[in-house]
Amino acid sequence: MIFEHFLIGALLLGIGIATMKFNYQLVGITGYLGFVEKWLGAGSTYGFFKFLSILTCIFGFLYMFGLSDVVLELLLSPLTQFFPKNTGL
Protein backbone atom coordinates (compact mmCIF):
# COMPACT_ATOMS: atom_id res chain seq x y z
CA MET A 1 0.00 0.00 0.00
CA ILE A 2 2.72 2.49 0.93
CA PHE A 3 4.85 1.48 -2.04
CA GLU A 4 1.87 1.92 -4.38
CA HIS A 5 1.24 5.43 -3.06
CA PHE A 6 4.90 6.29 -3.52
CA LEU A 7 4.94 4.83 -7.03
CA ILE A 8 1.74 6.56 -8.18
CA GLY A 9 2.84 9.85 -6.60
CA ALA A 10 6.22 9.65 -8.32
CA LEU A 11 4.48 8.89 -11.61
CA LEU A 12 2.20 11.94 -11.22
CA LEU A 13 5.19 14.08 -10.28
CA GLY A 14 7.05 12.88 -13.37
CA ILE A 15 4.06 13.55 -15.62
CA GLY A 16 3.75 17.06 -14.17
CA ILE A 17 7.43 17.79 -14.74
CA ALA A 18 7.34 16.37 -18.28
CA THR A 19 4.26 18.38 -19.25
CA MET A 20 5.88 21.49 -17.81
CA LYS A 21 9.06 20.92 -19.79
CA PHE A 22 7.34 19.98 -23.05
CA ASN A 23 4.53 22.52 -22.81
CA TYR A 24 5.04 23.87 -26.32
CA GLN A 25 4.98 20.39 -27.88
CA LEU A 26 1.89 19.47 -25.84
CA VAL A 27 -0.02 22.44 -27.24
CA GLY A 28 1.22 21.46 -30.69
CA ILE A 29 -0.28 17.99 -30.23
CA THR A 30 -3.58 19.00 -28.62
CA GLY A 31 -4.08 22.35 -30.32
CA TYR A 32 -5.43 25.45 -28.68
CA LEU A 33 -8.28 24.99 -26.23
CA GLY A 34 -11.19 27.12 -27.36
CA PHE A 35 -12.83 27.67 -23.98
CA VAL A 36 -9.50 28.70 -22.42
CA GLU A 37 -8.71 31.08 -25.25
CA LYS A 38 -12.22 32.55 -25.03
CA TRP A 39 -12.22 33.20 -21.28
CA LEU A 40 -8.55 33.93 -20.59
CA GLY A 41 -7.41 35.53 -23.83
CA ALA A 42 -5.22 34.60 -26.76
CA GLY A 43 -2.20 32.40 -26.05
CA SER A 44 -3.47 31.36 -22.63
CA THR A 45 -3.51 27.64 -23.49
CA TYR A 46 0.19 27.54 -22.61
CA GLY A 47 -0.49 29.08 -19.20
CA PHE A 48 -3.42 26.72 -18.62
CA PHE A 49 -1.25 23.67 -19.30
CA LYS A 50 1.48 25.05 -17.02
CA PHE A 51 -1.09 25.56 -14.27
CA LEU A 52 -2.34 21.98 -14.67
CA SER A 53 1.26 20.75 -14.64
CA ILE A 54 1.97 22.53 -11.37
CA LEU A 55 -1.23 21.13 -9.82
CA THR A 56 -0.25 17.63 -10.97
CA CYS A 57 3.20 18.01 -9.41
CA ILE A 58 1.76 19.25 -6.12
CA PHE A 59 -0.87 16.51 -5.95
CA GLY A 60 1.69 13.86 -6.89
CA PHE A 61 4.01 15.02 -4.11
CA LEU A 62 1.17 15.06 -1.58
CA TYR A 63 -0.08 11.62 -2.67
CA MET A 64 3.44 10.21 -2.55
CA PHE A 65 3.82 11.07 1.11
CA GLY A 66 0.22 10.35 2.13
CA LEU A 67 -0.81 13.95 2.69
CA SER A 68 -3.43 14.25 -0.05
CA ASP A 69 -6.33 13.15 2.20
CA VAL A 70 -5.38 15.67 4.87
CA VAL A 71 -5.04 18.57 2.42
CA LEU A 72 -8.27 17.76 0.57
CA GLU A 73 -10.15 17.48 3.86
CA LEU A 74 -8.78 20.86 4.93
CA LEU A 75 -9.66 22.51 1.61
CA LEU A 76 -13.14 21.02 1.41
CA SER A 77 -14.08 21.43 5.08
CA PRO A 78 -16.16 24.60 4.46
CA LEU A 79 -18.53 22.49 2.34
CA THR A 80 -19.48 20.24 5.26
CA GLN A 81 -22.23 22.64 6.29
CA PHE A 82 -24.03 21.87 3.03
CA PHE A 83 -23.65 18.11 3.35
CA PRO A 84 -24.61 16.99 6.88
CA LYS A 85 -23.43 13.60 8.07
CA ASN A 86 -25.84 10.71 7.75
CA THR A 87 -27.19 9.98 11.24
CA GLY A 88 -29.14 6.96 10.14
CA LEU A 89 -32.87 6.52 10.00
PDB file of C-alpha atoms in Angstrom:
ATOM      1  CA  MET A   1       0.000   0.000   0.000  1.00  0.00           C
ATOM      2  CA  ILE A   2       2.716   2.494   0.930  1.00  0.00           C
ATOM      3  CA  PHE A   3       4.848   1.478  -2.039  1.00  0.00           C
ATOM      4  CA  GLU A   4       1.871   1.920  -4.377  1.00  0.00           C
ATOM      5  CA  HIS A   5       1.243   5.432  -3.057  1.00  0.00           C
ATOM      6  CA  PHE A   6       4.902   6.293  -3.523  1.00  0.00           C
ATOM      7  CA  LEU A   7       4.945   4.833  -7.033  1.00  0.00           C
ATOM      8  CA  ILE A   8       1.738   6.558  -8.180  1.00  0.00           C
ATOM      9  CA  GLY A   9       2.836   9.849  -6.603  1.00  0.00           C
ATOM     10  CA  ALA A  10       6.218   9.650  -8.316  1.00  0.00           C
ATOM     11  CA  LEU A  11       4.477   8.894 -11.612  1.00  0.00           C
ATOM     12  CA  LEU A  12       2.203  11.935 -11.216  1.00  0.00           C
ATOM     13  CA  LEU A  13       5.191  14.080 -10.276  1.00  0.00           C
ATOM     14  CA  GLY A  14       7.051  12.876 -13.370  1.00  0.00           C
ATOM     15  CA  ILE A  15       4.064  13.554 -15.619  1.00  0.00           C
ATOM     16  CA  GLY A  16       3.751  17.056 -14.169  1.00  0.00           C
ATOM     17  CA  ILE A  17       7.426  17.793 -14.738  1.00  0.00           C
ATOM     18  CA  ALA A  18       7.337  16.371 -18.277  1.00  0.00           C
ATOM     19  CA  THR A  19       4.264  18.380 -19.254  1.00  0.00           C
ATOM     20  CA  MET A  20       5.875  21.492 -17.807  1.00  0.00           C
ATOM     21  CA  LYS A  21       9.056  20.920 -19.792  1.00  0.00           C
ATOM     22  CA  PHE A  22       7.341  19.978 -23.051  1.00  0.00           C
ATOM     23  CA  ASN A  23       4.526  22.522 -22.810  1.00  0.00           C
ATOM     24  CA  TYR A  24       5.044  23.870 -26.320  1.00  0.00           C
ATOM     25  CA  GLN A  25       4.984  20.394 -27.878  1.00  0.00           C
ATOM     26  CA  LEU A  26       1.888  19.471 -25.845  1.00  0.00           C
ATOM     27  CA  VAL A  27      -0.019  22.445 -27.237  1.00  0.00           C
ATOM     28  CA  GLY A  28       1.224  21.462 -30.693  1.00  0.00           C
ATOM     29  CA  ILE A  29      -0.281  17.993 -30.228  1.00  0.00           C
ATOM     30  CA  THR A  30      -3.575  19.001 -28.619  1.00  0.00           C
ATOM     31  CA  GLY A  31      -4.078  22.351 -30.317  1.00  0.00           C
ATOM     32  CA  TYR A  32      -5.434  25.455 -28.683  1.00  0.00           C
ATOM     33  CA  LEU A  33      -8.283  24.992 -26.226  1.00  0.00           C
ATOM     34  CA  GLY A  34     -11.195  27.119 -27.364  1.00  0.00           C
ATOM     35  CA  PHE A  35     -12.825  27.669 -23.985  1.00  0.00           C
ATOM     36  CA  VAL A  36      -9.505  28.700 -22.416  1.00  0.00           C
ATOM     37  CA  GLU A  37      -8.712  31.083 -25.251  1.00  0.00           C
ATOM     38  CA  LYS A  38     -12.223  32.548 -25.032  1.00  0.00           C
ATOM     39  CA  TRP A  39     -12.219  33.198 -21.283  1.00  0.00           C
ATOM     40  CA  LEU A  40      -8.551  33.929 -20.587  1.00  0.00           C
ATOM     41  CA  GLY A  41      -7.410  35.527 -23.831  1.00  0.00           C
ATOM     42  CA  ALA A  42      -5.216  34.601 -26.764  1.00  0.00           C
ATOM     43  CA  GLY A  43      -2.201  32.401 -26.050  1.00  0.00           C
ATOM     44  CA  SER A  44      -3.466  31.357 -22.633  1.00  0.00           C
ATOM     45  CA  THR A  45      -3.513  27.643 -23.485  1.00  0.00           C
ATOM     46  CA  TYR A  46       0.188  27.543 -22.605  1.00  0.00           C
ATOM     47  CA  GLY A  47      -0.491  29.078 -19.199  1.00  0.00           C
ATOM     48  CA  PHE A  48      -3.419  26.722 -18.624  1.00  0.00           C
ATOM     49  CA  PHE A  49      -1.252  23.670 -19.296  1.00  0.00           C
ATOM     50  CA  LYS A  50       1.480  25.047 -17.020  1.00  0.00           C
ATOM     51  CA  PHE A  51      -1.088  25.563 -14.270  1.00  0.00           C
ATOM     52  CA  LEU A  52      -2.339  21.976 -14.672  1.00  0.00           C
ATOM     53  CA  SER A  53       1.259  20.747 -14.638  1.00  0.00           C
ATOM     54  CA  ILE A  54       1.969  22.526 -11.367  1.00  0.00           C
ATOM     55  CA  LEU A  55      -1.234  21.127  -9.817  1.00  0.00           C
ATOM     56  CA  THR A  56      -0.251  17.632 -10.974  1.00  0.00           C
ATOM     57  CA  CYS A  57       3.201  18.008  -9.410  1.00  0.00           C
ATOM     58  CA  ILE A  58       1.765  19.246  -6.124  1.00  0.00           C
ATOM     59  CA  PHE A  59      -0.875  16.506  -5.947  1.00  0.00           C
ATOM     60  CA  GLY A  60       1.693  13.855  -6.891  1.00  0.00           C
ATOM     61  CA  PHE A  61       4.007  15.022  -4.114  1.00  0.00           C
ATOM     62  CA  LEU A  62       1.172  15.062  -1.578  1.00  0.00           C
ATOM     63  CA  TYR A  63      -0.080  11.620  -2.668  1.00  0.00           C
ATOM     64  CA  MET A  64       3.444  10.206  -2.552  1.00  0.00           C
ATOM     65  CA  PHE A  65       3.824  11.071   1.108  1.00  0.00           C
ATOM     66  CA  GLY A  66       0.224  10.353   2.134  1.00  0.00           C
ATOM     67  CA  LEU A  67      -0.813  13.949   2.694  1.00  0.00           C
ATOM     68  CA  SER A  68      -3.435  14.249  -0.047  1.00  0.00           C
ATOM     69  CA  ASP A  69      -6.327  13.154   2.197  1.00  0.00           C
ATOM     70  CA  VAL A  70      -5.383  15.669   4.873  1.00  0.00           C
ATOM     71  CA  VAL A  71      -5.035  18.566   2.424  1.00  0.00           C
ATOM     72  CA  LEU A  72      -8.270  17.763   0.569  1.00  0.00           C
ATOM     73  CA  GLU A  73     -10.152  17.476   3.863  1.00  0.00           C
ATOM     74  CA  LEU A  74      -8.775  20.856   4.929  1.00  0.00           C
ATOM     75  CA  LEU A  75      -9.657  22.506   1.612  1.00  0.00           C
ATOM     76  CA  LEU A  76     -13.140  21.019   1.407  1.00  0.00           C
ATOM     77  CA  SER A  77     -14.080  21.426   5.079  1.00  0.00           C
ATOM     78  CA  PRO A  78     -16.158  24.600   4.455  1.00  0.00           C
ATOM     79  CA  LEU A  79     -18.528  22.494   2.335  1.00  0.00           C
ATOM     80  CA  THR A  80     -19.478  20.239   5.261  1.00  0.00           C
ATOM     81  CA  GLN A  81     -22.225  22.645   6.294  1.00  0.00           C
ATOM     82  CA  PHE A  82     -24.031  21.871   3.025  1.00  0.00           C
ATOM     83  CA  PHE A  83     -23.647  18.110   3.354  1.00  0.00           C
ATOM     84  CA  PRO A  84     -24.608  16.994   6.879  1.00  0.00           C
ATOM     85  CA  LYS A  85     -23.432  13.604   8.069  1.00  0.00           C
ATOM     86  CA  ASN A  86     -25.836  10.714   7.753  1.00  0.00           C
ATOM     87  CA  THR A  87     -27.187   9.976  11.245  1.00  0.00           C
ATOM     88  CA  GLY A  88     -29.136   6.956  10.141  1.00  0.00           C
ATOM     89  CA  LEU A  89     -32.874   6.522  10.004  1.00  0.00           C
TER      90      LEU A  89
END
